[in-house]
C-alpha cells in the first residue's frame, strides 16, 4: 500500500517519541511556518565552535513535520558544521526527488533514519512538511554564525 | 442505502458530473467532500463553455461583427441570469470580478478612495468578524493601515456562533462599513444577518455580505438581505474558476469611484482626464472573463432547474445525518455548531490529537477528498486553540453513502495512528 511508503514505522516512531524536543538555550532562534497548512516550528541552535552543540525545538504540526524535526535533532547534534550541511543538502535533494531517488548504501549511511522520508517525496503537498525543520535549522545556523541579518520570523519557501 | 427525507435524486444528478465517476488509488471510488473549496462542474456547464469557444468566441462590447455581437449577448445574458438568481432589482447592479476576493477588495478600495459620506479615514471604523475568511480580513487590514481607520470585530462564542452581545459597542456611529460572512467556510455557521444589518443601518454604516458559501447552497435574495453589497464566487456553485460577482446597490455604484482603470470602464478619455461608463462597466476594466461569465450563467441555470430550496433541503438532511454519524466517532470534536440548525453543509472537526494533515492523507488513500488546514480562517483556529481542522463539505450531489464512507475512513485513520 502506498500509504506505508509515506508513513514508515521509523517516521511514526519519531512522531510518537520525538528526540530532543523542547526549547533549550541557543545562539539563535527562528520561527518558521508552513502557511498552507499551519505547521509551525520554533527552533534554536547552539554552536560550540564549528560543532553543532544542540538543536532544540518546539512546534505543532503533522506527523511528517514533527518526525522530521526529531530526525534532524538525532542526526545533526554533535556533528561538525560541514558534515551537518552535507546531510542537509542530501536530505533536501532526496525530498525534492519526487520519489525518483532510491536511496543507496552511501545515502543511507549519511542520512540514517532520514532515508525513511524518501516515500514522502512522492507527495508534493507533504514535502514542505518534511522540510520545515530543516529550513528552520539552515536559517538559524546562518543567524548564529552571523552569515545574514537576523530576522524574527521566516517562512519555509 | 440510507434514505432521508428531503434528499434529491442524487443518482440522476451525479450523472451530470463526469468527474464523480473517477476511480482513484487502485479502485477506490472518488468521494468528493471538498465542496466548500470548489464544487464540481456539470456537463451542462462544460458544454456551454465548449460551445462558447467553438462557436462564439470574441471580445465583448467592441466589434461590429457577428461573433462580437454573439459574445456580447452571451456575456450580458449571463449578467441577466445572475441578477435574477439573486433577485437584484437591476441587472446593472451585478459586477463581474474574477472571484469573491476581488469583489471584497473592490469594495474596500472604493471606500478608501470615496468622498463623504462613504469615505473610510482615520476617524472612522471598520467592523468584521473573527470567523471571516482571510479574503474578508486582509483587505480591511490593508485599508485600515492605509487610512488610519480602526479595525474592529465580533468575537465568537464557544459553540461557533457570532458573539453579538456587545453589538452596540462594536458597531458605533463611527462605523463606515460592516463586512461579514453569511455562512462560515470553516465553522459552517449561518449568521444572523438581520440583527447586524439593523444595527448598521441605525448608525448609517454600509453592509457587505460575503455570500461565497451561501450562494451555492440556498436561495439568495439580495433585497431581503438588505445589505449594500454582496460578494460571491462562481467556482463554488458549479461554475468555472475565474469568475466572481459583486452585487451593489445602484446609487452606491453611481456614487463610488472606480478602482481599476482601463478599457471598457470609460466614457471618454483625453490625455489629461477621463469620464467613466455607468455601472456595472465602470467596475469592469479590461477584457472581462467572458467564457467564465457565460459558464456561470449556465451554472445558475443548472442550479435553478433543480431548485435552490430543494438543494438547501438536501444539504440540511445530509448535514443532520453527517453530524449524527460523526458524533459516534470516538475522539471526534466538531468545531462549530454541533446541530444542523442555522448552519451550512461544511463540517470541521478534530480527531483526537491526530493532525488534520495526517487525517486527510489517510482519507485520500481511500479516495475521500477533504480539506485540511486552517481553511484561510486562521483566527478561528487560534480562537478554539487548535492548529487546524479537517473539513468535510457537501453539495447537491453528495449522498448518505459518502457520509458513511467518511465515517468508515475516520475509523481507519484512528486505527492507523492508534
XYZ file of C-alpha atoms in Angstrom:
575
model
C 0.000 0.000 0.000
C 1.244 3.437 -0.949
C 0.476 4.943 2.446
C 3.019 2.722 4.105
C 5.714 4.167 1.880
C 4.982 7.565 3.418
C 4.250 6.568 6.963
C 7.229 4.282 7.557
C 7.455 2.839 11.044
C 10.622 4.857 11.583
C 8.658 8.048 10.947
C 5.774 7.069 13.194
C 8.267 6.140 15.934
C 9.920 9.545 15.757
C 6.487 11.175 15.771
C 5.377 9.326 18.885
C 8.743 9.526 20.667
C 10.489 12.676 19.447
C 14.206 13.203 20.107
C 15.385 16.396 21.737
C 12.050 18.120 21.741
C 11.700 21.246 23.903
C 13.468 24.585 23.803
C 16.887 24.936 25.416
C 19.322 27.852 25.403
C 20.772 28.593 21.968
C 22.749 31.119 19.923
C 19.844 31.878 17.585
C 16.137 31.195 17.367
C 13.833 31.137 14.366
C 10.127 30.585 13.901
C 9.051 29.016 10.638
C 5.526 28.320 9.431
C 4.032 26.419 6.572
C 1.314 28.885 5.595
C -0.761 26.425 3.611
C -1.400 24.063 6.498
C -0.447 25.831 9.681
C 2.539 23.675 10.673
C 4.817 25.725 12.920
C 8.202 25.270 14.483
C 10.340 27.338 16.820
C 13.919 26.137 16.608
C 17.132 27.095 18.390
C 20.699 26.172 17.552
C 23.733 26.250 19.785
C 27.266 26.000 18.434
C 30.448 25.009 20.192
C 32.926 26.453 17.741
C 32.047 24.732 14.489
C 30.323 21.826 16.195
C 26.528 21.591 16.414
C 26.171 21.509 20.201
C 22.371 21.445 20.283
C 19.239 21.814 18.169
C 16.168 22.329 20.291
C 12.659 22.876 19.040
C 9.004 23.195 19.862
C 6.224 23.062 17.335
C 2.915 21.790 16.174
C 2.102 20.010 13.012
C 1.537 16.730 11.279
C 3.432 13.524 11.911
C 5.739 14.183 8.955
C 6.833 17.628 10.119
C 7.263 16.562 13.730
C 9.097 13.344 12.926
C 11.385 15.229 10.580
C 12.403 17.627 13.368
C 13.150 14.667 15.610
C 15.300 13.007 12.946
C 17.113 16.291 12.382
C 17.967 16.540 16.040
C 19.231 12.985 16.139
C 21.322 13.394 13.002
C 22.855 16.802 13.384
C 23.612 17.263 17.071
C 27.291 16.567 17.679
C 28.291 16.892 14.024
C 30.793 19.334 12.588
C 29.065 22.077 10.621
C 30.460 20.909 7.266
C 29.141 17.392 7.833
C 25.785 18.729 9.043
C 25.451 20.784 5.869
C 26.285 17.745 3.745
C 23.459 15.879 5.464
C 21.100 18.811 4.994
C 21.943 19.010 1.278
C 21.439 15.287 0.807
C 18.092 15.403 2.615
C 16.971 18.344 0.510
C 17.936 16.512 -2.666
C 16.078 13.405 -1.533
C 12.936 15.378 -0.674
C 12.949 17.183 -3.998
C 13.356 13.956 -5.957
C 9.605 13.323 -6.437
C 10.200 9.713 -5.483
C 12.849 9.198 -8.171
C 15.800 8.657 -5.844
C 16.096 5.180 -4.438
C 18.467 5.690 -1.504
C 21.660 3.665 -1.939
C 24.033 2.460 0.781
C 26.052 5.669 0.762
C 22.939 7.764 1.184
C 21.650 5.514 3.933
C 24.919 5.824 5.764
C 24.763 9.589 5.548
C 21.065 10.105 6.257
C 20.359 7.176 8.596
C 16.694 7.403 9.719
C 16.083 10.304 7.350
C 16.049 7.970 4.340
C 12.648 6.848 5.591
C 11.323 10.116 4.176
C 12.042 9.021 0.596
C 8.409 7.959 0.242
C 7.180 11.386 1.346
C 8.907 12.967 -1.648
C 6.210 11.470 -3.879
C 3.593 13.676 -2.217
C 4.180 17.300 -3.276
C 1.838 18.662 -0.601
C 3.852 16.944 2.130
C 7.407 17.750 1.058
C 7.134 21.134 2.762
C 6.111 19.412 5.976
C 9.259 17.282 5.891
C 11.487 20.255 5.087
C 10.061 22.695 7.644
C 12.541 21.993 10.439
C 15.485 21.633 8.032
C 14.852 25.053 6.546
C 14.485 26.440 10.060
C 17.818 24.872 11.032
C 19.527 26.334 7.984
C 18.131 29.773 8.774
C 19.001 29.562 12.486
C 22.519 28.392 11.680
C 23.083 31.295 9.310
C 21.946 33.667 12.018
C 24.000 32.049 14.767
C 27.130 32.280 12.629
C 26.346 35.844 11.628
C 26.040 34.961 7.945
C 22.964 37.045 7.349
C 20.967 39.611 9.279
C 18.701 38.120 11.910
C 15.037 38.005 11.148
C 12.434 37.310 13.747
C 10.074 35.412 11.534
C 10.551 33.296 8.479
C 8.730 31.116 6.074
C 9.763 27.879 4.563
C 9.948 28.509 0.846
C -28.973 2.618 1.185
C -29.827 5.260 3.744
C -32.947 7.215 2.818
C -33.512 10.604 4.395
C -36.461 12.915 3.889
C -35.626 15.871 1.666
C -32.852 14.239 -0.316
C -32.530 14.976 -4.020
C -32.384 12.245 -6.643
C -28.614 12.091 -6.459
C -28.434 9.102 -8.774
C -29.750 11.284 -11.596
C -27.796 14.378 -10.563
C -24.480 12.542 -10.334
C -24.791 11.547 -13.993
C -24.351 15.234 -14.810
C -20.906 15.292 -13.159
C -18.429 13.125 -15.067
C -15.675 13.636 -12.500
C -17.687 11.874 -9.817
C -17.103 8.608 -11.702
C -13.368 8.820 -11.195
C -11.677 5.893 -9.567
C -8.505 6.586 -7.583
C -5.706 4.650 -5.931
C -6.260 1.149 -7.287
C -10.015 1.033 -7.439
C -11.233 3.463 -4.775
C -14.248 5.436 -5.923
C -13.856 9.187 -5.531
C -15.767 10.533 -2.525
C -15.597 14.265 -3.066
C -16.224 16.105 0.197
C -14.326 19.316 -0.522
C -17.162 21.326 -1.969
C -16.567 24.354 0.229
C -13.209 24.727 -1.529
C -14.605 24.246 -5.010
C -17.587 22.449 -6.480
C -17.522 20.097 -9.435
C -18.798 21.169 -12.836
C -21.798 19.564 -14.543
C -21.832 18.587 -18.206
C -24.401 21.325 -18.842
C -21.809 23.960 -17.904
C -18.921 22.186 -19.645
C -20.986 22.032 -22.855
C -21.753 25.739 -22.729
C -18.070 26.555 -22.215
C -17.125 24.372 -25.149
C -19.786 25.822 -27.367
C -18.731 29.341 -26.448
C -15.146 28.711 -27.525
C -16.100 26.632 -30.559
C -18.799 28.923 -31.919
C -18.920 32.401 -30.389
C -15.529 33.424 -29.029
C -14.798 37.157 -29.457
C -14.124 40.186 -27.312
C -17.192 41.916 -25.915
C -18.594 45.428 -26.390
C -16.168 46.238 -29.199
C -16.579 44.775 -32.640
C -19.489 45.021 -35.021
C -19.015 41.537 -36.401
C -21.264 38.585 -35.742
C -19.034 36.832 -33.226
C -18.503 40.023 -31.222
C -22.223 40.549 -31.031
C -22.875 36.964 -30.019
C -20.186 37.032 -27.355
C -21.543 40.311 -26.006
C -25.050 38.936 -25.931
C -23.908 35.808 -24.086
C -21.823 37.789 -21.603
C -24.595 40.277 -20.863
C -27.114 37.433 -20.841
C -25.111 35.845 -18.044
C -25.459 39.102 -16.111
C -29.235 38.874 -16.510
C -29.217 35.326 -15.224
C -27.094 36.162 -12.198
C -29.230 39.217 -11.440
C -32.379 37.077 -11.471
C -30.657 34.365 -9.409
C -30.002 36.765 -6.512
C -33.192 38.799 -7.072
C -31.286 42.005 -7.861
C -33.576 44.945 -8.622
C -31.436 45.806 -11.646
C -29.000 43.923 -13.885
C -26.726 46.961 -13.708
C -26.048 46.150 -10.080
C -24.206 42.945 -10.975
C -20.452 43.417 -11.422
C -18.347 40.551 -12.733
C -14.995 40.103 -10.992
C -12.530 37.247 -11.016
C -13.562 35.834 -7.624
C -15.078 36.758 -4.270
C -11.715 38.027 -3.009
C -11.620 40.567 -5.818
C -15.205 41.578 -5.047
C -14.322 42.204 -1.403
C -11.138 44.063 -2.304
C -13.085 46.168 -4.779
C -15.417 47.431 -2.069
C -12.548 48.090 0.341
C -10.761 50.131 -2.324
C -13.891 52.029 -3.375
C -14.411 53.103 0.217
C -10.791 54.126 0.644
C -10.996 56.466 -2.339
C -14.617 57.599 -1.882
C -15.814 61.070 -0.966
C -18.036 61.700 2.027
C -20.258 60.217 3.281
C -18.678 56.868 2.381
C -15.026 57.648 2.870
C -13.099 55.460 5.321
C -10.454 57.581 7.057
C -8.616 57.942 10.361
C -11.730 59.000 12.262
C -13.795 56.035 11.215
C -14.147 52.361 11.994
C -14.392 49.132 10.028
C -16.189 46.122 11.508
C -15.635 42.468 10.558
C -15.872 39.194 12.497
C -13.452 36.627 13.868
C -14.882 33.929 11.579
C -14.058 35.644 8.303
C -12.113 34.018 5.522
C -8.748 35.752 5.089
C -10.224 37.399 1.991
C -12.579 39.353 4.231
C -9.883 40.204 6.786
C -6.776 41.208 4.873
C -8.410 43.800 2.535
C -9.747 45.578 5.622
C -6.402 45.395 7.406
C -4.838 46.963 4.329
C -7.500 49.669 4.220
C -7.093 50.364 7.939
C -3.304 50.614 7.597
C -3.559 52.961 4.642
C -6.237 55.237 6.043
C -5.659 55.058 9.802
C -9.184 53.721 10.323
C -9.756 51.424 13.279
C -10.468 47.753 12.574
C -12.895 46.077 14.983
C -14.513 42.660 15.005
C -17.137 40.477 16.580
C -15.712 37.572 18.558
C -17.077 34.036 18.639
C -18.962 32.024 21.211
C -17.740 28.617 22.338
C -20.340 26.917 20.143
C -19.123 28.565 16.971
C -21.500 31.494 16.606
C -21.004 35.231 16.486
C -20.965 36.929 19.855
C -23.310 39.845 19.267
C -23.817 40.618 22.964
C -21.930 43.912 22.635
C -23.180 44.805 19.199
C -23.793 48.449 20.128
C -20.178 48.853 21.235
C -18.772 47.144 18.167
C -20.909 48.933 15.592
C -20.943 52.622 16.522
C -21.718 55.924 14.791
C -18.054 55.900 13.699
C -18.545 52.673 11.762
C -18.458 53.144 7.993
C -18.631 49.545 6.874
C -19.634 46.234 8.393
C -18.403 43.264 6.378
C -19.261 39.731 7.427
C -19.727 36.234 6.138
C -23.232 34.840 5.667
C -22.126 31.212 6.076
C -18.690 30.457 7.539
C -16.413 28.341 5.365
C -14.747 26.729 8.380
C -17.437 26.580 11.066
C -20.443 26.235 8.785
C -22.300 28.796 10.897
C -25.182 30.664 9.292
C -25.038 34.193 10.678
C -27.976 36.344 11.823
C -27.998 38.966 9.082
C -30.994 40.891 10.298
C -29.606 41.880 13.695
C -26.345 43.082 12.188
C -27.979 44.952 9.299
C -30.438 46.660 11.662
C -27.647 47.983 13.865
C -25.560 49.041 10.852
C -28.485 50.931 9.407
C -29.075 52.661 12.759
C -25.614 54.176 12.618
C -25.556 54.739 8.865
C -22.867 52.152 8.102
C -22.729 50.226 4.851
C -23.056 46.439 4.938
C -21.089 43.995 2.800
C -22.091 40.332 2.956
C -19.649 37.620 1.866
C -22.043 35.039 0.436
C -19.390 32.724 -1.051
C -20.604 29.758 0.998
C -24.272 30.753 0.760
C -24.964 31.485 -2.910
C -24.197 27.878 -3.975
C -26.391 26.336 -1.319
C -29.559 28.344 -0.718
C -31.877 30.846 -2.353
C -30.072 34.174 -2.112
C -32.173 37.333 -2.203
C -30.078 40.473 -2.032
C -33.144 42.614 -1.438
C -34.277 40.523 1.520
C -30.766 40.655 2.991
C -30.954 44.462 2.938
C -27.222 44.641 2.550
C -25.468 47.229 0.401
C -23.038 44.816 -1.233
C -22.996 41.045 -1.644
C -19.972 39.104 -2.872
C -19.697 35.526 -4.096
C -17.740 33.341 -6.488
C -18.638 31.114 -9.431
C -16.466 28.062 -8.902
C -18.176 27.070 -5.667
C -21.577 26.970 -7.416
C -20.941 24.613 -10.346
C -19.357 27.367 -12.444
C -15.797 27.711 -13.706
C -12.965 29.395 -11.818
C -12.028 32.963 -12.690
C -15.478 34.482 -12.283
C -16.860 36.212 -9.218
C -19.702 38.581 -8.553
C -20.163 41.780 -6.636
C -23.709 42.956 -6.289
C -24.094 46.548 -5.081
C -26.971 48.961 -4.682
C -27.274 51.130 -7.763
C -26.992 54.552 -6.121
C -23.835 53.441 -4.328
C -22.304 52.172 -7.533
C -23.096 55.514 -9.138
C -21.529 57.493 -6.277
C -18.469 55.391 -5.557
C -15.251 55.827 -7.523
C -13.796 53.141 -9.784
C -10.841 51.106 -8.591
C -9.177 49.603 -11.650
C -8.868 51.820 -14.722
C -8.695 50.668 -18.321
C -10.674 49.844 -21.388
C -14.379 49.178 -21.074
C -14.805 51.236 -17.895
C -14.622 54.649 -19.598
C -16.967 57.046 -21.361
C -14.393 59.385 -22.920
C -10.653 59.615 -22.449
C -8.317 62.518 -23.126
C -4.666 62.786 -22.166
C -5.480 64.819 -19.077
C -8.626 63.145 -17.749
C -11.421 60.658 -18.339
C -15.062 60.174 -17.598
C -16.441 56.800 -16.689
C -19.044 54.447 -18.003
C -22.046 53.836 -15.759
C -22.059 50.759 -13.514
C -21.520 47.892 -13.918
C -18.962 48.661 -16.652
C -17.320 51.331 -14.515
C -16.017 48.491 -12.353
C -15.077 46.073 -15.132
C -11.841 47.452 -16.566
C -10.248 45.470 -19.366
C -11.426 42.372 -21.172
C -13.599 40.549 -18.646
C -13.655 36.786 -18.017
C -16.164 36.247 -20.820
C -16.362 32.475 -21.133
C -16.277 32.197 -17.349
C -19.241 34.564 -17.003
C -21.130 32.602 -19.645
C -20.253 29.425 -17.734
C -21.545 30.949 -14.514
C -24.781 31.803 -16.317
C -25.103 28.139 -17.300
C -24.357 27.094 -13.706
C -27.100 29.374 -12.449
C -29.491 27.816 -14.981
C -28.466 24.373 -13.808
C -28.937 25.137 -10.112
C -32.253 26.890 -10.770
C -33.536 23.921 -12.755
C -33.050 21.787 -9.658
C -34.238 24.499 -7.269
C -32.231 26.271 -4.586
C -34.758 25.427 -1.882
C -34.509 21.758 -2.772
C -30.720 21.928 -2.724
C -30.853 23.579 0.706
C -33.225 20.880 1.994
C -30.964 18.136 0.608
C -27.897 19.570 2.280
C -29.742 20.134 5.532
C -30.839 16.485 5.658
C -27.328 15.345 4.802
C -25.725 17.653 7.377
C -28.072 16.354 10.054
C -27.148 12.794 9.136
C -23.427 13.565 8.996
C -23.425 15.256 12.399
C -25.296 12.307 13.878
C -22.820 9.835 12.440
C -19.760 11.924 13.366
C -20.936 12.129 16.982
C -20.339 8.379 17.177
C -16.698 8.612 16.102
C -14.538 8.406 19.257
C -12.387 11.477 19.992
C -14.041 13.494 17.227
C -14.786 17.108 18.140
C -16.854 19.251 15.810
C -15.532 22.814 15.579
C -18.644 24.900 15.021
C -22.348 24.352 15.638
C -22.986 20.763 16.702
C -26.516 20.579 15.339
C -27.767 21.096 11.794
C -29.726 24.204 12.774
C -28.606 27.577 11.376
C -25.601 26.081 9.688
C -24.407 25.093 6.245
C -23.033 21.824 4.939
C -19.363 22.366 5.806
C -18.368 20.460 8.946
C -14.962 20.985 10.546
C -13.602 18.682 13.176
C -10.554 17.452 15.017
C -9.838 13.781 15.657
C -8.062 13.283 18.964
C -4.540 14.631 18.595
C -4.071 13.241 15.100
C -3.023 16.165 12.942
C -5.539 17.021 10.190
C -2.806 16.616 7.583
C -2.433 13.014 8.583
C -6.205 12.544 8.711
C -6.545 13.940 5.187
C -3.693 11.821 3.850
C -5.138 8.554 5.113
C -8.616 9.521 3.902
C -7.170 10.345 0.480
C -5.725 6.873 0.274
C -9.327 5.654 0.461
C -10.447 8.028 -2.278
C -12.013 10.511 0.130
C -11.215 14.157 -0.638
C -11.495 16.521 2.335
C -9.801 19.803 3.118
C -7.276 20.031 5.926
C -5.571 23.054 7.424
C -6.805 26.379 8.688
C -9.115 26.954 5.714
C -7.923 30.527 5.210
C -9.538 31.323 8.544
C -6.580 31.068 10.914
C -8.120 33.345 13.587
C -10.835 30.717 14.071
C -8.207 28.051 14.776
C -6.492 30.399 17.245
C -9.839 31.132 18.896
C -10.505 27.454 19.521
C -6.910 26.595 20.407
C -6.359 24.147 17.575
C -3.683 24.116 14.880
C -6.017 23.136 12.071
C -9.122 21.129 11.271
C -10.326 18.503 8.856
C -13.343 19.706 6.922
C -15.939 17.684 5.060
C -18.319 19.751 2.944
C -21.300 18.553 0.968
C -23.219 19.651 -2.085
C -26.241 18.709 -4.151
C -24.619 15.507 -5.428
C -23.395 14.289 -2.018
C -25.012 11.173 -0.604
C -25.523 9.458 2.763
C -23.291 6.670 1.451
C -20.485 9.209 1.166
C -21.068 10.239 4.774
C -20.783 6.560 5.685
C -17.554 6.302 3.692
C -16.157 9.257 5.634
C -17.071 7.721 8.973
C -15.506 4.387 7.967
C -12.477 6.270 6.692
C -12.052 8.045 10.024
C -12.142 4.699 11.797
C -9.317 3.618 9.543
C -7.399 6.797 10.403
C -7.775 6.106 14.102
C -6.507 2.566 13.678
C -3.579 3.734 11.570
C -2.335 6.244 14.126
C -3.676 4.438 17.199
